[in-house]
Each structure stands twice: as structure tokens, then as C-alpha cells.
mmCIF file with all atom_site columns, C-alpha atoms in Angstrom:
data_model
loop_
_atom_site.group_PDB
_atom_site.id
_atom_site.type_symbol
_atom_site.label_atom_id
_atom_site.label_alt_id
_atom_site.label_comp_id
_atom_site.label_asym_id
_atom_site.label_entity_id
_atom_site.label_seq_id
_atom_site.pdbx_PDB_ins_code
_atom_site.Cartn_x
_atom_site.Cartn_y
_atom_site.Cartn_z
_atom_site.occupancy
_atom_site.B_iso_or_equiv
_atom_site.pdbx_formal_charge
_atom_site.auth_seq_id
_atom_site.auth_comp_id
_atom_site.auth_asym_id
_atom_site.auth_atom_id
_atom_site.pdbx_PDB_model_num
ATOM 1   C CA . MET A 1 1   ? 19.570 -1.957  -38.123 1.00 51.00 ? 28  MET A CA 1
ATOM 2   C CA . SER A 1 2   ? 19.884 -2.494  -41.870 1.00 77.00 ? 29  SER A CA 1
ATOM 3   C CA . GLN A 1 3   ? 20.080 0.259   -44.433 1.00 81.00 ? 30  GLN A CA 1
ATOM 4   C CA . GLN A 1 4   ? 17.227 -1.339  -46.137 1.00 87.00 ? 31  GLN A CA 1
ATOM 5   C CA . ILE A 1 5   ? 14.978 -1.035  -43.033 1.00 91.00 ? 32  ILE A CA 1
ATOM 6   C CA . GLY A 1 6   ? 16.435 2.689   -42.569 1.00 92.00 ? 33  GLY A CA 1
ATOM 7   C CA . GLN A 1 7   ? 15.211 3.418   -46.075 1.00 94.00 ? 34  GLN A CA 1
ATOM 8   C CA . LEU A 1 8   ? 11.761 1.770   -45.563 1.00 93.00 ? 35  LEU A CA 1
ATOM 9   C CA . ALA A 1 9   ? 10.979 3.578   -42.390 1.00 95.00 ? 36  ALA A CA 1
ATOM 10  C CA . GLU A 1 10  ? 12.003 6.879   -44.037 1.00 96.00 ? 37  GLU A CA 1
ATOM 11  C CA . THR A 1 11  ? 9.674  6.153   -47.228 1.00 95.00 ? 38  THR A CA 1
ATOM 12  C CA . LEU A 1 12  ? 6.998  5.355   -44.826 1.00 96.00 ? 39  LEU A CA 1
ATOM 13  C CA . VAL A 1 13  ? 7.246  8.636   -42.902 1.00 97.00 ? 40  VAL A CA 1
ATOM 14  C CA . ALA A 1 14  ? 7.613  10.581  -46.426 1.00 97.00 ? 41  ALA A CA 1
ATOM 15  C CA . ASN A 1 15  ? 4.447  8.997   -47.579 1.00 96.00 ? 42  ASN A CA 1
ATOM 16  C CA . TRP A 1 16  ? 2.788  9.927   -44.192 1.00 97.00 ? 43  TRP A CA 1
ATOM 17  C CA . LEU A 1 17  ? 4.017  13.587  -44.508 1.00 98.00 ? 44  LEU A CA 1
ATOM 18  C CA . LYS A 1 18  ? 2.673  13.889  -48.057 1.00 97.00 ? 45  LYS A CA 1
ATOM 19  C CA . GLN A 1 19  ? -0.529 12.791  -46.852 1.00 96.00 ? 46  GLN A CA 1
ATOM 20  C CA . GLN A 1 20  ? -0.462 15.767  -44.441 1.00 95.00 ? 47  GLN A CA 1
ATOM 21  C CA . ASN A 1 21  ? 0.240  18.159  -47.079 1.00 95.00 ? 48  ASN A CA 1
ATOM 22  C CA . TRP A 1 22  ? 4.096  18.572  -46.695 1.00 98.00 ? 49  TRP A CA 1
ATOM 23  C CA . GLN A 1 23  ? 6.311  18.421  -49.757 1.00 98.00 ? 50  GLN A CA 1
ATOM 24  C CA . ILE A 1 24  ? 9.654  16.159  -49.416 1.00 98.00 ? 51  ILE A CA 1
ATOM 25  C CA . LEU A 1 25  ? 12.497 18.635  -50.437 1.00 98.00 ? 52  LEU A CA 1
ATOM 26  C CA . ALA A 1 26  ? 15.507 15.823  -49.677 1.00 98.00 ? 53  ALA A CA 1
ATOM 27  C CA . GLN A 1 27  ? 15.571 12.623  -48.300 1.00 97.00 ? 54  GLN A CA 1
ATOM 28  C CA . ARG A 1 28  ? 19.006 11.362  -47.064 1.00 97.00 ? 55  ARG A CA 1
ATOM 29  C CA . TRP A 1 29  ? 20.623 14.651  -47.614 1.00 98.00 ? 56  TRP A CA 1
ATOM 30  C CA . HIS A 1 30  ? 24.381 14.065  -46.838 1.00 96.00 ? 57  HIS A CA 1
ATOM 31  C CA . CYS A 1 31  ? 27.171 16.769  -45.738 1.00 95.00 ? 58  CYS A CA 1
ATOM 32  C CA . ARG A 1 32  ? 30.028 16.720  -43.616 1.00 93.00 ? 59  ARG A CA 1
ATOM 33  C CA . TRP A 1 33  ? 28.164 16.935  -40.471 1.00 89.00 ? 60  TRP A CA 1
ATOM 34  C CA . GLY A 1 34  ? 26.082 13.714  -41.158 1.00 92.00 ? 61  GLY A CA 1
ATOM 35  C CA . GLU A 1 35  ? 22.829 13.018  -42.688 1.00 96.00 ? 62  GLU A CA 1
ATOM 36  C CA . LEU A 1 36  ? 19.227 14.775  -42.711 1.00 98.00 ? 63  LEU A CA 1
ATOM 37  C CA . ASP A 1 37  ? 16.781 11.618  -43.089 1.00 98.00 ? 64  ASP A CA 1
ATOM 38  C CA . LEU A 1 38  ? 14.037 14.060  -44.460 1.00 99.00 ? 65  LEU A CA 1
ATOM 39  C CA . VAL A 1 39  ? 13.882 17.656  -45.093 1.00 99.00 ? 66  VAL A CA 1
ATOM 40  C CA . ALA A 1 40  ? 9.987  18.754  -45.646 1.00 99.00 ? 67  ALA A CA 1
ATOM 41  C CA . PHE A 1 41  ? 7.895  21.902  -46.247 1.00 98.00 ? 68  PHE A CA 1
ATOM 42  C CA . THR A 1 42  ? 4.531  22.738  -45.785 1.00 97.00 ? 69  THR A CA 1
ATOM 43  C CA . GLU A 1 43  ? 2.322  25.998  -46.653 1.00 94.00 ? 70  GLU A CA 1
ATOM 44  C CA . THR A 1 44  ? -0.590 25.037  -44.409 1.00 85.00 ? 71  THR A CA 1
ATOM 45  C CA . PRO A 1 45  ? -1.745 26.439  -41.969 1.00 85.00 ? 72  PRO A CA 1
ATOM 46  C CA . GLN A 1 46  ? 1.471  28.399  -42.257 1.00 91.00 ? 73  GLN A CA 1
ATOM 47  C CA . PRO A 1 47  ? 4.949  27.820  -43.991 1.00 95.00 ? 74  PRO A CA 1
ATOM 48  C CA . TRP A 1 48  ? 7.284  25.408  -41.858 1.00 96.00 ? 75  TRP A CA 1
ATOM 49  C CA . LEU A 1 49  ? 10.351 23.592  -42.809 1.00 98.00 ? 76  LEU A CA 1
ATOM 50  C CA . ALA A 1 50  ? 10.977 20.407  -40.852 1.00 98.00 ? 77  ALA A CA 1
ATOM 51  C CA . PHE A 1 51  ? 13.971 18.669  -40.594 1.00 98.00 ? 78  PHE A CA 1
ATOM 52  C CA . VAL A 1 52  ? 12.971 14.779  -39.684 1.00 98.00 ? 79  VAL A CA 1
ATOM 53  C CA . GLU A 1 53  ? 15.035 12.488  -38.005 1.00 97.00 ? 80  GLU A CA 1
ATOM 54  C CA . VAL A 1 54  ? 13.597 8.947   -38.379 1.00 96.00 ? 81  VAL A CA 1
ATOM 55  C CA . LYS A 1 55  ? 14.096 6.289   -35.885 1.00 94.00 ? 82  LYS A CA 1
ATOM 56  C CA . ALA A 1 56  ? 13.341 2.722   -36.611 1.00 92.00 ? 83  ALA A CA 1
ATOM 57  C CA . ARG A 1 57  ? 13.604 0.175   -33.917 1.00 89.00 ? 84  ARG A CA 1
ATOM 58  C CA . SER A 1 58  ? 12.182 -3.377  -33.316 1.00 87.00 ? 85  SER A CA 1
ATOM 59  C CA . SER A 1 59  ? 10.700 -4.783  -30.235 1.00 81.00 ? 86  SER A CA 1
ATOM 60  C CA . GLY A 1 60  ? 13.048 -5.042  -27.356 1.00 78.00 ? 87  GLY A CA 1
ATOM 61  C CA . ASN A 1 61  ? 15.276 -2.426  -28.208 1.00 76.00 ? 88  ASN A CA 1
ATOM 62  C CA . TRP A 1 62  ? 17.253 -0.638  -25.256 1.00 76.00 ? 89  TRP A CA 1
ATOM 63  C CA . ASP A 1 63  ? 17.221 3.140   -26.235 1.00 75.00 ? 90  ASP A CA 1
ATOM 64  C CA . ALA A 1 64  ? 13.391 4.087   -25.774 1.00 72.00 ? 91  ALA A CA 1
ATOM 65  C CA . ASP A 1 65  ? 12.552 3.210   -29.243 1.00 71.00 ? 92  ASP A CA 1
ATOM 66  C CA . GLY A 1 66  ? 15.252 5.429   -30.708 1.00 74.00 ? 93  GLY A CA 1
ATOM 67  C CA . LEU A 1 67  ? 14.663 8.426   -28.346 1.00 73.00 ? 94  LEU A CA 1
ATOM 68  C CA . LEU A 1 68  ? 17.794 7.914   -26.638 1.00 75.00 ? 95  LEU A CA 1
ATOM 69  C CA . ALA A 1 69  ? 19.913 7.848   -29.551 1.00 79.00 ? 96  ALA A CA 1
ATOM 70  C CA . ILE A 1 70  ? 19.096 11.541  -30.196 1.00 85.00 ? 97  ILE A CA 1
ATOM 71  C CA . THR A 1 71  ? 21.736 12.808  -27.726 1.00 88.00 ? 98  THR A CA 1
ATOM 72  C CA . PRO A 1 72  ? 22.681 16.516  -27.363 1.00 92.00 ? 99  PRO A CA 1
ATOM 73  C CA . ALA A 1 73  ? 25.995 15.409  -29.646 1.00 93.00 ? 100 ALA A CA 1
ATOM 74  C CA . LYS A 1 74  ? 23.320 14.214  -32.324 1.00 93.00 ? 101 LYS A CA 1
ATOM 75  C CA . GLN A 1 75  ? 21.131 17.128  -32.024 1.00 95.00 ? 102 GLN A CA 1
ATOM 76  C CA . GLU A 1 76  ? 24.219 19.437  -32.442 1.00 96.00 ? 103 GLU A CA 1
ATOM 77  C CA . LYS A 1 77  ? 25.245 17.408  -35.764 1.00 96.00 ? 104 LYS A CA 1
ATOM 78  C CA . LEU A 1 78  ? 21.563 17.786  -37.068 1.00 96.00 ? 105 LEU A CA 1
ATOM 79  C CA . LEU A 1 79  ? 21.708 21.438  -36.301 1.00 96.00 ? 106 LEU A CA 1
ATOM 80  C CA . ARG A 1 80  ? 24.933 21.868  -38.169 1.00 97.00 ? 107 ARG A CA 1
ATOM 81  C CA . ALA A 1 81  ? 23.748 19.866  -41.074 1.00 98.00 ? 108 ALA A CA 1
ATOM 82  C CA . ALA A 1 82  ? 20.435 21.972  -41.189 1.00 98.00 ? 109 ALA A CA 1
ATOM 83  C CA . GLN A 1 83  ? 22.557 25.298  -41.227 1.00 97.00 ? 110 GLN A CA 1
ATOM 84  C CA . LEU A 1 84  ? 24.618 23.772  -44.214 1.00 97.00 ? 111 LEU A CA 1
ATOM 85  C CA . PHE A 1 85  ? 21.346 22.682  -45.997 1.00 98.00 ? 112 PHE A CA 1
ATOM 86  C CA . LEU A 1 86  ? 19.960 26.235  -45.388 1.00 98.00 ? 113 LEU A CA 1
ATOM 87  C CA . SER A 1 87  ? 23.189 27.846  -46.765 1.00 97.00 ? 114 SER A CA 1
ATOM 88  C CA . THR A 1 88  ? 23.183 25.473  -49.873 1.00 97.00 ? 115 THR A CA 1
ATOM 89  C CA . TYR A 1 89  ? 19.406 26.297  -50.431 1.00 97.00 ? 116 TYR A CA 1
ATOM 90  C CA . PRO A 1 90  ? 19.273 29.936  -49.603 1.00 96.00 ? 117 PRO A CA 1
ATOM 91  C CA . GLU A 1 91  ? 15.639 30.081  -50.720 1.00 95.00 ? 118 GLU A CA 1
ATOM 92  C CA . GLN A 1 92  ? 14.660 28.174  -47.631 1.00 95.00 ? 119 GLN A CA 1
ATOM 93  C CA . ALA A 1 93  ? 16.632 30.048  -45.211 1.00 95.00 ? 120 ALA A CA 1
ATOM 94  C CA . GLU A 1 94  ? 13.954 32.634  -44.288 1.00 94.00 ? 121 GLU A CA 1
ATOM 95  C CA . LEU A 1 95  ? 11.510 29.899  -43.497 1.00 96.00 ? 122 LEU A CA 1
ATOM 96  C CA . PRO A 1 96  ? 10.619 28.853  -39.865 1.00 97.00 ? 123 PRO A CA 1
ATOM 97  C CA . CYS A 1 97  ? 12.429 25.672  -39.131 1.00 97.00 ? 124 CYS A CA 1
ATOM 98  C CA . ARG A 1 98  ? 11.802 22.903  -36.458 1.00 97.00 ? 125 ARG A CA 1
ATOM 99  C CA . PHE A 1 99  ? 13.151 19.362  -35.789 1.00 98.00 ? 126 PHE A CA 1
ATOM 100 C CA . ASP A 1 100 ? 10.866 16.612  -35.757 1.00 97.00 ? 127 ASP A CA 1
ATOM 101 C CA . VAL A 1 101 ? 11.141 12.920  -34.909 1.00 96.00 ? 128 VAL A CA 1
ATOM 102 C CA . ALA A 1 102 ? 9.455  9.950   -36.286 1.00 96.00 ? 129 ALA A CA 1
ATOM 103 C CA . ILE A 1 103 ? 9.459  6.847   -34.416 1.00 94.00 ? 130 ILE A CA 1
ATOM 104 C CA . VAL A 1 104 ? 9.006  3.812   -36.641 1.00 95.00 ? 131 VAL A CA 1
ATOM 105 C CA . HIS A 1 105 ? 8.518  0.166   -35.172 1.00 94.00 ? 132 HIS A CA 1
ATOM 106 C CA . TYR A 1 106 ? 9.419  -2.574  -37.466 1.00 92.00 ? 133 TYR A CA 1
ATOM 107 C CA . GLN A 1 107 ? 9.215  -6.594  -37.452 1.00 91.00 ? 134 GLN A CA 1
ATOM 108 C CA . GLN A 1 108 ? 10.545 -8.961  -39.941 1.00 88.00 ? 135 GLN A CA 1
ATOM 109 C CA . VAL A 1 109 ? 7.869  -11.358 -41.339 1.00 86.00 ? 136 VAL A CA 1
ATOM 110 C CA . TYR A 1 110 ? 8.791  -14.737 -42.169 1.00 75.00 ? 137 TYR A CA 1
ATOM 111 C CA . ASP A 1 111 ? 7.313  -16.606 -45.237 1.00 60.00 ? 138 ASP A CA 1
ATOM 112 C CA . GLN A 1 112 ? 5.227  -13.486 -46.174 1.00 56.00 ? 139 GLN A CA 1
ATOM 113 C CA . PRO A 1 113 ? 4.080  -13.436 -49.733 1.00 56.00 ? 140 PRO A CA 1
ATOM 114 C CA . GLN A 1 114 ? 5.403  -10.363 -51.743 1.00 56.00 ? 141 GLN A CA 1
ATOM 115 C CA . SER A 1 115 ? 3.453  -7.543  -50.207 1.00 55.00 ? 142 SER A CA 1
ATOM 116 C CA . THR A 1 116 ? 1.989  -4.321  -52.016 1.00 54.00 ? 143 THR A CA 1
ATOM 117 C CA . PRO A 1 117 ? 4.527  -1.580  -52.909 1.00 56.00 ? 144 PRO A CA 1
ATOM 118 C CA . MET A 1 118 ? 4.308  1.346   -50.639 1.00 53.00 ? 145 MET A CA 1
ATOM 119 C CA . ALA A 1 119 ? 3.099  3.771   -53.383 1.00 52.00 ? 146 ALA A CA 1
ATOM 120 C CA . LEU A 1 120 ? -0.088 1.732   -53.690 1.00 56.00 ? 147 LEU A CA 1
ATOM 121 C CA . PHE A 1 121 ? -1.041 2.099   -50.103 1.00 57.00 ? 148 PHE A CA 1
ATOM 122 C CA . PRO A 1 122 ? -3.853 4.573   -49.734 1.00 57.00 ? 149 PRO A CA 1
ATOM 123 C CA . THR A 1 123 ? -2.830 5.938   -46.497 1.00 86.00 ? 150 THR A CA 1
ATOM 124 C CA . VAL A 1 124 ? -0.290 5.780   -43.795 1.00 92.00 ? 151 VAL A CA 1
ATOM 125 C CA . GLU A 1 125 ? -1.716 6.300   -40.237 1.00 90.00 ? 152 GLU A CA 1
ATOM 126 C CA . LEU A 1 126 ? -0.210 6.296   -36.846 1.00 91.00 ? 153 LEU A CA 1
ATOM 127 C CA . GLY A 1 127 ? -0.265 3.056   -35.129 1.00 91.00 ? 154 GLY A CA 1
ATOM 128 C CA . GLN A 1 128 ? -1.342 1.008   -38.162 1.00 93.00 ? 155 GLN A CA 1
ATOM 129 C CA . PRO A 1 129 ? 1.094  -1.543  -39.352 1.00 91.00 ? 156 PRO A CA 1
ATOM 130 C CA . LEU A 1 130 ? 1.678  -1.885  -42.946 1.00 91.00 ? 157 LEU A CA 1
ATOM 131 C CA . PRO A 1 131 ? 3.403  -4.796  -44.681 1.00 88.00 ? 158 PRO A CA 1
ATOM 132 C CA . MET A 1 132 ? 6.701  -3.565  -46.684 1.00 84.00 ? 159 MET A CA 1
ATOM 133 C CA . GLY A 1 133 ? 8.632  -6.355  -48.575 1.00 80.00 ? 160 GLY A CA 1
ATOM 134 C CA . GLN A 1 134 ? 9.810  -8.887  -45.784 1.00 87.00 ? 161 GLN A CA 1
ATOM 135 C CA . TYR A 1 135 ? 8.962  -6.345  -42.997 1.00 90.00 ? 162 TYR A CA 1
ATOM 136 C CA . CYS A 1 136 ? 5.847  -4.893  -41.211 1.00 92.00 ? 163 CYS A CA 1
ATOM 137 C CA . LEU A 1 137 ? 6.205  -1.177  -40.405 1.00 94.00 ? 164 LEU A CA 1
ATOM 138 C CA . MET A 1 138 ? 4.302  1.116   -38.251 1.00 94.00 ? 165 MET A CA 1
ATOM 139 C CA . LEU A 1 139 ? 4.541  4.812   -37.626 1.00 95.00 ? 166 LEU A CA 1
ATOM 140 C CA . GLN A 1 140 ? 4.273  4.726   -33.848 1.00 94.00 ? 167 GLN A CA 1
ATOM 141 C CA . ASP A 1 141 ? 4.777  8.436   -32.975 1.00 94.00 ? 168 ASP A CA 1
ATOM 142 C CA . TYR A 1 142 ? 5.598  11.671  -34.582 1.00 97.00 ? 169 TYR A CA 1
ATOM 143 C CA . ILE A 1 143 ? 7.163  14.343  -32.232 1.00 94.00 ? 170 ILE A CA 1
ATOM 144 C CA . VAL A 1 144 ? 6.745  17.887  -33.627 1.00 96.00 ? 171 VAL A CA 1
ATOM 145 C CA . ALA A 1 145 ? 9.356  20.297  -32.562 1.00 95.00 ? 172 ALA A CA 1
ATOM 146 C CA . ALA A 1 146 ? 11.149 17.682  -30.592 1.00 94.00 ? 173 ALA A CA 1
ATOM 147 C CA . PHE A 1 147 ? 14.209 19.658  -29.817 1.00 90.00 ? 174 PHE A CA 1
ATOM 148 C CA . ASP A 1 148 ? 12.462 22.484  -28.251 1.00 81.00 ? 175 ASP A CA 1
#
């Protein structure tokens, strides 16, 4: 998967979260343990901090749309990265935290006219494909508290 696909998938999920009244605090936050794709905060119905792992896959993948790529070792790296994020931003440390997983399906579209920029789309809905550049992306699933 190219870096471009990963960025498009994260943008798709970030826009969907914003529509669900979440605020994106960080995207592609790097530390020595790796990367947190998205860090999001909401106050409704109660305050939550979500560390969101975004997995983008095309048809015919071999890892259950990215779910098998989230091994116990990967979960441990995400946990350590989240701990480092919270130590870097101690004002967030008292919030209840969870790890969510977003599954994004993508397909390359050939000979496609230039699509509308993501910012102009009124809504992102689960299961609804959206053209983004040379690709068509779809938020296939959003798993809340995936590591519990």
C-alpha cells in the first residue's frame, strides 16, 4: 500500500469522525514506538480520547481487511505510543482512553476524471464509496474499543 493511500484513508476517517462530533488532535503522530494514525477527542455523550488505527486494504487482501495486521506486538507498540502521547500532552492524560480500528476499502479507478476534493464532500457514511483522486475509498467498518 502506498503512503498516498494511507493518507487518503486517514483523511476519510478523520472527516467521518469530525461528522460524529470528534475533534482530531493529531494525525500521523510519530514517536520512537511508531505512529498513531489519528488521535481524536469527543465530549459527547461523555469525554473520550480515541487512538485510531486506520487500515486500508484493496480487494483480495490476505489479512482480513487489515485486522490480522494488528497483532499483539502491534497492539503493544500502539499502547506505548499512546503512553508517550499522553506524557507529551499531560492535559489529556486524565481522559478515559480507548483504541479504535477503522477499516477502509480502496480501489484504483482508471481513466477517472478529477474528483471533488475531500473537503467538499458533505458526508462520509459507512459503506458508501467516495472518489478521491485516482481512488475510490469506502469506510467499511469502525470498531470501537477494538483492543478490549
